XYZ file of C-alpha atoms in Angstrom:
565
model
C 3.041 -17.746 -17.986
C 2.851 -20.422 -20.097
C -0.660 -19.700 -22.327
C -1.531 -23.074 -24.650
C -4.878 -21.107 -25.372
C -5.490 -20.822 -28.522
C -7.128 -17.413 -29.440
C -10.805 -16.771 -28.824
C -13.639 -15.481 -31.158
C -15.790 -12.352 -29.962
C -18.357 -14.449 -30.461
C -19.817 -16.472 -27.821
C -20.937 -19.674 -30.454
C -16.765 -19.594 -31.567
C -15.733 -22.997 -29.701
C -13.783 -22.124 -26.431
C -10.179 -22.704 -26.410
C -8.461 -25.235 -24.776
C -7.155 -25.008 -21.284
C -4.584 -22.501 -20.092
C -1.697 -23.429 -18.168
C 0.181 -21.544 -15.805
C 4.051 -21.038 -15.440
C 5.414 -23.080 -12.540
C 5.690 -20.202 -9.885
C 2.877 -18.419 -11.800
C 0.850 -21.456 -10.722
C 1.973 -21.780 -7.098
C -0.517 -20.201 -4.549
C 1.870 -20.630 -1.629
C 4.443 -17.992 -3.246
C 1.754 -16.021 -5.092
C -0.570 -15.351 -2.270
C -3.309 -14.896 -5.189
C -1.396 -12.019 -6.329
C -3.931 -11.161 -8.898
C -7.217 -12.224 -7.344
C -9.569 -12.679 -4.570
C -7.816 -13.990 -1.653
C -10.208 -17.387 -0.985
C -11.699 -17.884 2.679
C -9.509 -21.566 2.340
C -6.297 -19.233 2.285
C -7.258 -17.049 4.955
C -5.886 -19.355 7.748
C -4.473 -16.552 9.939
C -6.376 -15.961 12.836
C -7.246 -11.490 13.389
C -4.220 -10.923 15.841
C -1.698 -12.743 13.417
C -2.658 -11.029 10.602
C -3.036 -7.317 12.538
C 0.737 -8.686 14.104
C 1.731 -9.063 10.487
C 0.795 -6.047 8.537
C 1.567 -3.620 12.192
C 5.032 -5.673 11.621
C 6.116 -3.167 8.589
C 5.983 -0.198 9.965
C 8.973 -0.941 11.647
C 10.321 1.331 9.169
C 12.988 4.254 10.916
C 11.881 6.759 7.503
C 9.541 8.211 10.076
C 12.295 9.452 11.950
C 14.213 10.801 8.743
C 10.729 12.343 7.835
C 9.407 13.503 11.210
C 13.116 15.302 12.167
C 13.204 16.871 8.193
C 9.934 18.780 9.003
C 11.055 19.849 12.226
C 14.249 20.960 11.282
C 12.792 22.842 8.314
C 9.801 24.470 9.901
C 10.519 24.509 14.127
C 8.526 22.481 16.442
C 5.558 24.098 16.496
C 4.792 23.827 13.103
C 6.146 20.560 12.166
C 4.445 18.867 15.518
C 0.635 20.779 13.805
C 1.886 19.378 10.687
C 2.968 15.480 11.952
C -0.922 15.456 13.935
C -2.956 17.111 10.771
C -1.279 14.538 8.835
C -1.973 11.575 10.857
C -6.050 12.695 11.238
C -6.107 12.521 7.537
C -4.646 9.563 6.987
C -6.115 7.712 9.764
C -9.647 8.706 9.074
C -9.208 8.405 5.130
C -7.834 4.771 6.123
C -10.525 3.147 7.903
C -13.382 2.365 4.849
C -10.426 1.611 2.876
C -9.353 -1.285 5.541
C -12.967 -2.674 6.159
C -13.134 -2.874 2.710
C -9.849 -5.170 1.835
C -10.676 -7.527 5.035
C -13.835 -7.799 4.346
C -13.713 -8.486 0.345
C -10.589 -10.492 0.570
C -9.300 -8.044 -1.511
C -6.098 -5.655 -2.403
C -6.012 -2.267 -2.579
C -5.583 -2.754 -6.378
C -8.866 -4.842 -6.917
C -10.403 -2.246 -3.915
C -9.548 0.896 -6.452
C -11.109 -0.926 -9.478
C -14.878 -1.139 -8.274
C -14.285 1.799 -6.316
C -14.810 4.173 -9.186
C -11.604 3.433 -11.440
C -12.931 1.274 -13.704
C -10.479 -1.849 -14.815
C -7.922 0.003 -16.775
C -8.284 3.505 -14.566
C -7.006 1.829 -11.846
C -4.188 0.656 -13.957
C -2.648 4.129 -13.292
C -2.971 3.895 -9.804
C -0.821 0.338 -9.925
C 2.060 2.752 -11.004
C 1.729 5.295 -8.310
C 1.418 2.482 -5.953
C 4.660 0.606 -7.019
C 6.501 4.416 -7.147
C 5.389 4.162 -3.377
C 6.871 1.175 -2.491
C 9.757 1.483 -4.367
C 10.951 5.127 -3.339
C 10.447 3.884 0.317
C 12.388 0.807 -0.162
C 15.220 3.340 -1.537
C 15.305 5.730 1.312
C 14.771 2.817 4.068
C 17.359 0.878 2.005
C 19.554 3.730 2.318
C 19.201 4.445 5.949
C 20.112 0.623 6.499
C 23.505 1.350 4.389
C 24.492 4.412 6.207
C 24.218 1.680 9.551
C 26.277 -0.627 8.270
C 28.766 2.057 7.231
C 29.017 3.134 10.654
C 29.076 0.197 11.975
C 31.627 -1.552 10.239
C 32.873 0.960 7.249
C 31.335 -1.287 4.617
C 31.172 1.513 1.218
C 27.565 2.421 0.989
C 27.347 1.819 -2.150
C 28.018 -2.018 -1.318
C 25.384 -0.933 1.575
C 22.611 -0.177 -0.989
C 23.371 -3.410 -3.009
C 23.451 -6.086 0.223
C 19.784 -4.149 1.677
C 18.637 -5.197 -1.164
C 19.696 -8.906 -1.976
C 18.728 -9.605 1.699
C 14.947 -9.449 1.080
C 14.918 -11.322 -1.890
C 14.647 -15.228 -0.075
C 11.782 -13.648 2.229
C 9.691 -11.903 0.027
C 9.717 -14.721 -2.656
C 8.159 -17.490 -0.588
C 5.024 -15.137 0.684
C 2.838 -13.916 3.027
C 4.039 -17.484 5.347
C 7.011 -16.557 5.510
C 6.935 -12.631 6.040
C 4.403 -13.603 9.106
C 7.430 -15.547 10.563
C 9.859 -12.661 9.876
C 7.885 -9.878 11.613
C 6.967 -12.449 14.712
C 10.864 -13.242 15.225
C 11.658 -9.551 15.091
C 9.310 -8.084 17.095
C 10.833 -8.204 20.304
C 14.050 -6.884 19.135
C 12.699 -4.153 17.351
C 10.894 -3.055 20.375
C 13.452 -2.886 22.727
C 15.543 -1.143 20.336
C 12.472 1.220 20.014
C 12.342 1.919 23.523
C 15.725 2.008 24.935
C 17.156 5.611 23.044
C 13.877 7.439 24.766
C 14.656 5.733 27.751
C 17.866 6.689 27.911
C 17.173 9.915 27.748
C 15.124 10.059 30.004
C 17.641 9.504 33.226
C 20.322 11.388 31.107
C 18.668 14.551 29.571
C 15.387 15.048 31.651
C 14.884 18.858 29.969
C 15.168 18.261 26.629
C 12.159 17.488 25.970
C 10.839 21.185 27.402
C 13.736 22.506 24.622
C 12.692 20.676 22.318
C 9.735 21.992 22.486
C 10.863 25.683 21.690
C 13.455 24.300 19.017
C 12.884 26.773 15.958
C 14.233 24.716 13.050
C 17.903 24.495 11.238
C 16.170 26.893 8.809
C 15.353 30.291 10.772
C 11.530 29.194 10.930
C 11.238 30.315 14.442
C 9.820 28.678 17.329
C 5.992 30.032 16.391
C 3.545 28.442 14.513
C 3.663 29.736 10.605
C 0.544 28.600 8.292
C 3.335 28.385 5.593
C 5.227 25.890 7.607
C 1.930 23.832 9.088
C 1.290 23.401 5.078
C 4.531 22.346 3.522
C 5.178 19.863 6.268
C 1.553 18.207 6.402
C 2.251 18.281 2.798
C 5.616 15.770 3.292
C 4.162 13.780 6.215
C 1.232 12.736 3.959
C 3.515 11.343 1.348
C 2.794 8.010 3.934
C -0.876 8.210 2.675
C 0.049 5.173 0.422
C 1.185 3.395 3.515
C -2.664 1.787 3.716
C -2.246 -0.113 0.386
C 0.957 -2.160 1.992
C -1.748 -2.792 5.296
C -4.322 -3.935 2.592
C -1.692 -6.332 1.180
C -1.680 -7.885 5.057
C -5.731 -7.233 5.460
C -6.897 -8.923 2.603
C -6.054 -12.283 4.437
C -8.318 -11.514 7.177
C -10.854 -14.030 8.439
C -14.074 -14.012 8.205
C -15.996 -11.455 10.656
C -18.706 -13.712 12.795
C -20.429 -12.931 15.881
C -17.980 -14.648 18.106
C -15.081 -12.687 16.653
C -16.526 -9.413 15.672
C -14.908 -7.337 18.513
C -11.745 -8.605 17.705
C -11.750 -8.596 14.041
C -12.746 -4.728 14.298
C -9.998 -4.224 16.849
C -7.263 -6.196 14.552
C -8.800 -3.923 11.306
C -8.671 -0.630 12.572
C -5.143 -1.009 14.314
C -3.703 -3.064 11.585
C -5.357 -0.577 9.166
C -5.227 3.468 9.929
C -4.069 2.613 13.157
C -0.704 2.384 12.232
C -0.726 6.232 11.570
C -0.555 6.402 15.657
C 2.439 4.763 15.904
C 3.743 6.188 12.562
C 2.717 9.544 13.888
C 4.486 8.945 17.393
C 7.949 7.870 15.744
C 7.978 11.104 13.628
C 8.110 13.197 16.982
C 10.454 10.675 18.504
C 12.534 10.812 15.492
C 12.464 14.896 15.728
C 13.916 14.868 18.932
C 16.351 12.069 18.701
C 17.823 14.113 16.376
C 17.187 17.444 17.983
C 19.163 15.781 20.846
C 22.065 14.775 18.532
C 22.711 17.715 16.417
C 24.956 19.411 18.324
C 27.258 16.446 18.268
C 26.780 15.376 14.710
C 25.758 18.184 13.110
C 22.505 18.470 10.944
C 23.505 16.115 7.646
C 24.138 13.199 10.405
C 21.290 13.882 12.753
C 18.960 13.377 9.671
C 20.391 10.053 9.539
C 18.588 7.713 12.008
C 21.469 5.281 13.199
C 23.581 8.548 14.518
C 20.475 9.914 16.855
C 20.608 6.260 18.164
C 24.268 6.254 18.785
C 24.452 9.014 20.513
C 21.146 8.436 23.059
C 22.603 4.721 24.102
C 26.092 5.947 24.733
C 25.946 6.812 28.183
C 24.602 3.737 28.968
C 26.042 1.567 26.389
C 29.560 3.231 26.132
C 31.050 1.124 23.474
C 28.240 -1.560 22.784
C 26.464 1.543 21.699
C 27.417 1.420 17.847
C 26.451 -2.517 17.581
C 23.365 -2.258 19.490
C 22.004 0.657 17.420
C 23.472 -1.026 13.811
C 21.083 -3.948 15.014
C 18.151 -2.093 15.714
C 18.335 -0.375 12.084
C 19.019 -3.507 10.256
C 16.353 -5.206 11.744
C 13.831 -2.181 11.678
C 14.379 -1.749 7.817
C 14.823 -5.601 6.865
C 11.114 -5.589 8.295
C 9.771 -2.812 6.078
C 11.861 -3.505 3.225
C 9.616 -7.301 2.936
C 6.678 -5.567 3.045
C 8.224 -2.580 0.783
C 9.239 -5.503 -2.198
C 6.021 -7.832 -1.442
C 3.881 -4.951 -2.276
C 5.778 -3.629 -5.236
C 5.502 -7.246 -6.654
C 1.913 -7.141 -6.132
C 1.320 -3.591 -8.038
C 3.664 -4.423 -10.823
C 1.870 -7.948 -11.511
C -1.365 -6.287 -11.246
C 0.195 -3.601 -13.573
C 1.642 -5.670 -16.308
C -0.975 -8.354 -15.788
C -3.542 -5.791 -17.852
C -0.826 -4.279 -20.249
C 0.416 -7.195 -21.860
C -2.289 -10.290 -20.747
C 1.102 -12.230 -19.407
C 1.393 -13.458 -15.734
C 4.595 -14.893 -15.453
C 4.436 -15.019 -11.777
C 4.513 -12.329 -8.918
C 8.318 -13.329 -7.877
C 9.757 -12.008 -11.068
C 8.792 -8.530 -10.587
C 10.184 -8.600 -6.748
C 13.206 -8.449 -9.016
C 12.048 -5.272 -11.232
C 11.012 -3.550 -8.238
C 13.834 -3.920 -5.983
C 16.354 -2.719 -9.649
C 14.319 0.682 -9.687
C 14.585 1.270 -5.599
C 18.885 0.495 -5.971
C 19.228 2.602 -9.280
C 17.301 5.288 -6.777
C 19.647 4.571 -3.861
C 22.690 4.769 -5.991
C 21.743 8.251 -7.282
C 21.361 9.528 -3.285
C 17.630 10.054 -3.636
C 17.880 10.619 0.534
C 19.495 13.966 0.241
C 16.248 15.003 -1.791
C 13.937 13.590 0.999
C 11.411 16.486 1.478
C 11.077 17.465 -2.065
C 10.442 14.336 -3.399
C 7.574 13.176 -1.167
C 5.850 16.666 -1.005
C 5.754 16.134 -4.545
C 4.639 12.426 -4.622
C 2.398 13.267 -1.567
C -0.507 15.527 -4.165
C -0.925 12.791 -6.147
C -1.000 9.839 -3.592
C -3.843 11.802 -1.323
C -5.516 12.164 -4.589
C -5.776 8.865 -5.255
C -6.651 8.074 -1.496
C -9.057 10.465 -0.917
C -10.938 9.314 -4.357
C -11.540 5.824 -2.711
C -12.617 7.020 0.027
C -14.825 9.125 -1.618
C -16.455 6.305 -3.021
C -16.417 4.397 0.203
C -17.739 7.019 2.468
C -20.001 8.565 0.243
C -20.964 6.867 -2.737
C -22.091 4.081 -1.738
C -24.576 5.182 1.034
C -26.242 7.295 -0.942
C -26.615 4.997 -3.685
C -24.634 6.636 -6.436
C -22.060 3.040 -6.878
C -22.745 -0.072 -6.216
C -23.210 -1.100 -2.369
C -20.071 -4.276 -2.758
C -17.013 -4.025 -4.497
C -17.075 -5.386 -7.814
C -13.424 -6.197 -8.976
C -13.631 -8.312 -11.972
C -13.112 -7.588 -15.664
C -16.026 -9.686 -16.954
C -18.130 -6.570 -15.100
C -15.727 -3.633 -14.991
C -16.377 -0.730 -17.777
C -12.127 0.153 -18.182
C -12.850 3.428 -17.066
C -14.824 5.140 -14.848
C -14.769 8.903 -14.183
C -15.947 9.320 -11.457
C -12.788 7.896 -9.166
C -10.486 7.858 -12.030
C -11.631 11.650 -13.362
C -11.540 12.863 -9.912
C -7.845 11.863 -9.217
C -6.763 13.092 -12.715
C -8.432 16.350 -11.957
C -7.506 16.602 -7.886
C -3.664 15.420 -8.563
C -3.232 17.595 -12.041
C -4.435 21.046 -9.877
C -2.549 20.413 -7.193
C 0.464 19.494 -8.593
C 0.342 23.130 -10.641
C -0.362 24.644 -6.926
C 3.071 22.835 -5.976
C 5.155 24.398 -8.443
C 3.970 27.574 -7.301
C 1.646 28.495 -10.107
C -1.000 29.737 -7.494
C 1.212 31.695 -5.375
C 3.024 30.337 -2.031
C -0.109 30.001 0.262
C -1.067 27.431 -2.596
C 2.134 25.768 -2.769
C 2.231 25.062 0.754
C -1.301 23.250 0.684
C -1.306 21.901 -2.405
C -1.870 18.626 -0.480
C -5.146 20.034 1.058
C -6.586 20.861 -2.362
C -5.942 17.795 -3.844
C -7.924 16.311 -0.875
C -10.855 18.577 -1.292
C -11.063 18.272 -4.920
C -11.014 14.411 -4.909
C -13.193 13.906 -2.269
C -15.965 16.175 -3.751
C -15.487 15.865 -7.234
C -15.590 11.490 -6.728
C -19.789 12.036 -5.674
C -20.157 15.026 -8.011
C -18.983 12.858 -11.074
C -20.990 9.594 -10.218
C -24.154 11.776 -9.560
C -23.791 13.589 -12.719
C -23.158 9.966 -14.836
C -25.972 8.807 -12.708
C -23.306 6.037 -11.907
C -23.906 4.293 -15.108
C -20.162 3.593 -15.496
C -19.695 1.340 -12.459
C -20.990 -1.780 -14.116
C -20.721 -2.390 -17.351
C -23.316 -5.358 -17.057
C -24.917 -6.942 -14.167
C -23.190 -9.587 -12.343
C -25.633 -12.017 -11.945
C -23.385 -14.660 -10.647
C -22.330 -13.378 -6.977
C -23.452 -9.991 -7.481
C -26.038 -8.293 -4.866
C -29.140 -9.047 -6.541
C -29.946 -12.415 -4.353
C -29.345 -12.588 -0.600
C -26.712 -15.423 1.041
C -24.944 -18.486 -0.574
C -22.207 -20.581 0.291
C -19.327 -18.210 -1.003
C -16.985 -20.982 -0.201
C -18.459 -23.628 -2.663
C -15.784 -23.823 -5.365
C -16.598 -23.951 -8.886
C -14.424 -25.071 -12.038
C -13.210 -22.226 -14.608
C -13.220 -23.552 -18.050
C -10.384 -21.875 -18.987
C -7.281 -23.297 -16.130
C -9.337 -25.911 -15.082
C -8.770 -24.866 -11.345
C -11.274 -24.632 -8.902
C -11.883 -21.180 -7.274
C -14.538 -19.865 -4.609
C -17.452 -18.012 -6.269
C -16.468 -14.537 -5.330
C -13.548 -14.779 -8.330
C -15.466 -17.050 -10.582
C -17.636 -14.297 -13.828
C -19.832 -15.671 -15.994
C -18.500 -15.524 -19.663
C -20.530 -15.949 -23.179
C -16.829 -16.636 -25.057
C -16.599 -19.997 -22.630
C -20.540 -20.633 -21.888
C -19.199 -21.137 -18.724
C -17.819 -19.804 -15.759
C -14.295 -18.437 -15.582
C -11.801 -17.066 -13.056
C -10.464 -13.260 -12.527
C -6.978 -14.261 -13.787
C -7.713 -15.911 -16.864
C -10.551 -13.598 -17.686
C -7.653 -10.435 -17.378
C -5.364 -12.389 -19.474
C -7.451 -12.957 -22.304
C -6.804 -10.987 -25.284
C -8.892 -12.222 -28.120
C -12.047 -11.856 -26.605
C -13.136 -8.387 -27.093
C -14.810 -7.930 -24.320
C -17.773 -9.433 -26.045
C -19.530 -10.134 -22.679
C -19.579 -6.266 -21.973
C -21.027 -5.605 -25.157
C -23.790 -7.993 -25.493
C -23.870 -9.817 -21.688
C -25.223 -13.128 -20.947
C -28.524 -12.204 -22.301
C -30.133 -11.475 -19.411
C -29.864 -15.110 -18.250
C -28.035 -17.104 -15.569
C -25.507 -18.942 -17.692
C -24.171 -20.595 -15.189
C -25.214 -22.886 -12.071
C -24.039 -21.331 -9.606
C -25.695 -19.512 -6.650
C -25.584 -15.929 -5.520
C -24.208 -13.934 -2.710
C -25.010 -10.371 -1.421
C -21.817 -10.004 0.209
C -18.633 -11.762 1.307
């Protein structure tokens, strides 16, 4: 970012400073997809099924196979299949307010966290354990595109890891437009490819799916059900929890809900949204018994891997197409998630560095931060620690899920938060404890029950308590601060204290000069005047002085109010 501001007062009768200018790509909507703001109703140009076509588009991802065939193999059918279904309830159901929320705020799952009981700077923390998400997944899907391309044509996969992850680079930096493109073109590849192993099997190996069902594991778990099992796998299928914020990057660019489009808008939400925990939960079983199917041919390091199950189901159709046919079908599955994987990451790191050091330089330049972190992980073979890593990662994601939801669900019909979500800084206290607290509190316990500090029945549902404990300590908190630290002042502006306006109307910041619709515009003392989300977060000289001493209790600005978007 280029800032020609000179620095503010903390006093609202200092003389404003002059207008900020933004970088070049910091400045260009069309790559930025308001990376750090509101997503305006003028940018929402999509129509429900693109959009829901879109975001459903990235889970095209084949680490549901690696992760769905890990449990299995570790814990037997029985008790990975419990733990795959468990998994998917709870993420489906915790999914849902989350997705209404983004599509119908305009909003990311960033902004959503903020005035959903974070606070500005609690939800800074949650930036990072959104951007670990997306950039350990780009690693492991990055790796299981390198181990096709090995097979396919003996390329080192070292060079593997290094071309998966130049190849996203083009898409990813020109936006949402162009990702929408990407995931249309692919589709019908992808789902063929999808198909045609199952298929295959089918005609070929009609009983294995009866075996398969009494498969006990690589591991000596048995064919039974074990409660130890059932936890530590629920525990490393709901390391996808964090899946919802890369929907909520797709959702936020949702139209409008009106009468004439309200049956498909909730359709397009709840698939696009939790919905893709169906299909995610479907392609861990498929992925279990591709590989179950394999691993007496390759052996259990291989049948991990997802391009040898898919080998070996097309051969007896394919003979010697096979190996192309399935390299294809990987590349393409894993060029599709890997867009989404880096497009998100960019988003959480800008958000993330955005309130750290007051700088936007533009959301393209930390595709290139995000994608260094998921190589240096590929490079150091982070897939041969698969299930350890995201059992681990998975206590403090559901924390932070489950905390949201919390607020969602609970805290705002009875009261205890504010009934919209309120995203800006101008409003925001930086912390509040009781989403913020709750996570801290829900992720810290379980992670000790992980390590085995509360004996193995803890260990193996350490995911489970950090569930419980954020989802009742989120309304426990706000009702004991009698919510006080949701707003820091009232928002006066487009807050709910009036009923309809035109939320459309733009209005000028007097900081950038730009107009912006009134959902991102504050009112701020320091300018007398409104100003955007953006340039109110970069500001660093201000001292929060409108927090402190508010507009006075008067409308500073003339601009109407909204109850909702």
């Amino acid at each position: 970012m280029t800032d020609t501001a000179a620095p503010a007062s903390a006093s609202a009768s200092t003389p404003a400073p002059p207008r900020r200018s933004y970088a070049k790509l910091a400045a260009d909507e069309s790559r930025e997809d308001y990376s750090l703001r509101y997503a305006p109703h003028s940018f929402r140009r999509w129509g429900p099924a693109t959009v829901a076509g879109t975001a459903l588009g990235g889970i095209a991802y084949l680490a549901d196979f690696a992760i769905g065939a890990s449990i299995v193999f570790a814990y037997g059918f029985t008790s990975g299949a419990a733990a795959i279904l468990a998994a998917a309830v709870i993420i489906f159901l915790t999914g849902i307010p989350i997705a209404r929320a983004c599509a119908t705020y305009g909003l990311d799952m960033d902004l959503v966290t903020r005035g959903a009981g974070f606070g500005y700077f609690g939800s800074t923390l949650t930036s990072l354990i959104y951007a670990s998400f997306t950039f350990i997944f780009f690693a492991l899907e990055g790796s299981i595109m390198a181990q096709a391309m090995h097979q396919a044509v003996g390329l080192p996969v070292e060079i593997g890891y290094l071309l998966t992850t130049l190849v996203v680079i083009p898409i990813v930096f020109k936006g949402m437009g162009a990702l929408a493109k990407v995931q249309a073109w692919t589709q019908p590849v992808w789902l063929i490819g999808l198909a045609l192993p199952f298929l295959v099997l089918a005609f070929e190996a009609p009983d294995a799916w009866g075996t398969f069902a009494h498969f006990g594991g690589t591991e000596g778990a048995g064919p039974g059900f074990s409660w130890i099992g059932f936890g530590f796998g629920t525990g490393i299928a709901l390391s996808l929890i964090a899946q919802i914020g890369e929907q909520a990057d797709y959702l936020r660019f949702m139209p409008a809900k009106t009468p004439a489009t309200s049956r498909r808008w909730n359709v397009a939400v709840l698939a696009a949204g939790p919905g893709w925990v169906v299909i995610g939960a479907a392609k861990q079983l498929g992925g279990a018994f591709l590989a179950f199917a394999a691993l007496e041919a390759v052996g259990k390091t291989h049948a991990l891997e997802p391009i040898a199950p898919q080998l070996e189901a097309l051969r007896p159709w394919l003979g010697g197409f096979a190996l192309p046919v399935a390299a294809l079908f990987v590349i393409v599955s894993q060029i599709k998630i890997n867009v989404t994987n880096a497009y998100s990451g960019s988003l959480s790191w800008s958000n993330f560095f955005s309130r750290i050091t007051h700088r936007h330089p533009g959301r393209v330049w930390y595709i290139f931060l995000n994608l260094g972190i998921a190589l240096t992980l590929m490079e150091l073979n982070m897939f041969a620690m698969l299930g350890k890593l995201l059992g681990f990662y998975s206590n403090v994601g559901i924390a932070w899920i489950a905390a949201v939801a919390a607020d969602l669900v609970i805290n705002k019909r009875l009261g205890l938060s504010p009934p919209y979500i309120e995203f800006k800084r101008a409003y925001l206290y930086s912390v509040n404890p009781a989403g913020f607290g709750a996570m801290v509190i829900a992720s810290t316990v379980s992670i000790l029950a992980f390590f085995g500090l509360f004996g193995t029945y803890a260990e193996a549902f350490s995911t489970f308590i950090a569930a419980g404990l954020a989802l009742a300590l989120c309304p426990l908190i706000a009702w004991a601060t009698k919510g006080k630290y949701y707003l820091a002042r009232p928002n006066t502006v487009n807050g709910p204290d009036v009923e309809v306006a035109d939320v459309t109307a733009t209005h000028l910041c007097a900081v950038c000069e730009t107009a912006y619709e009134l959902p991102d515009i504050a009112e701020c003392p320091v300018q007398s005047g409104p100003i955007c989300s953006l340039c109110c977060s970069l500001d660093a000289t201000c001292g929060d002085v409108c927090r402190k001493q508010g507009p006075g209790g008067a409308v500073i600005l003339p601009l109407p109010t909204v109850r909702r978007v």
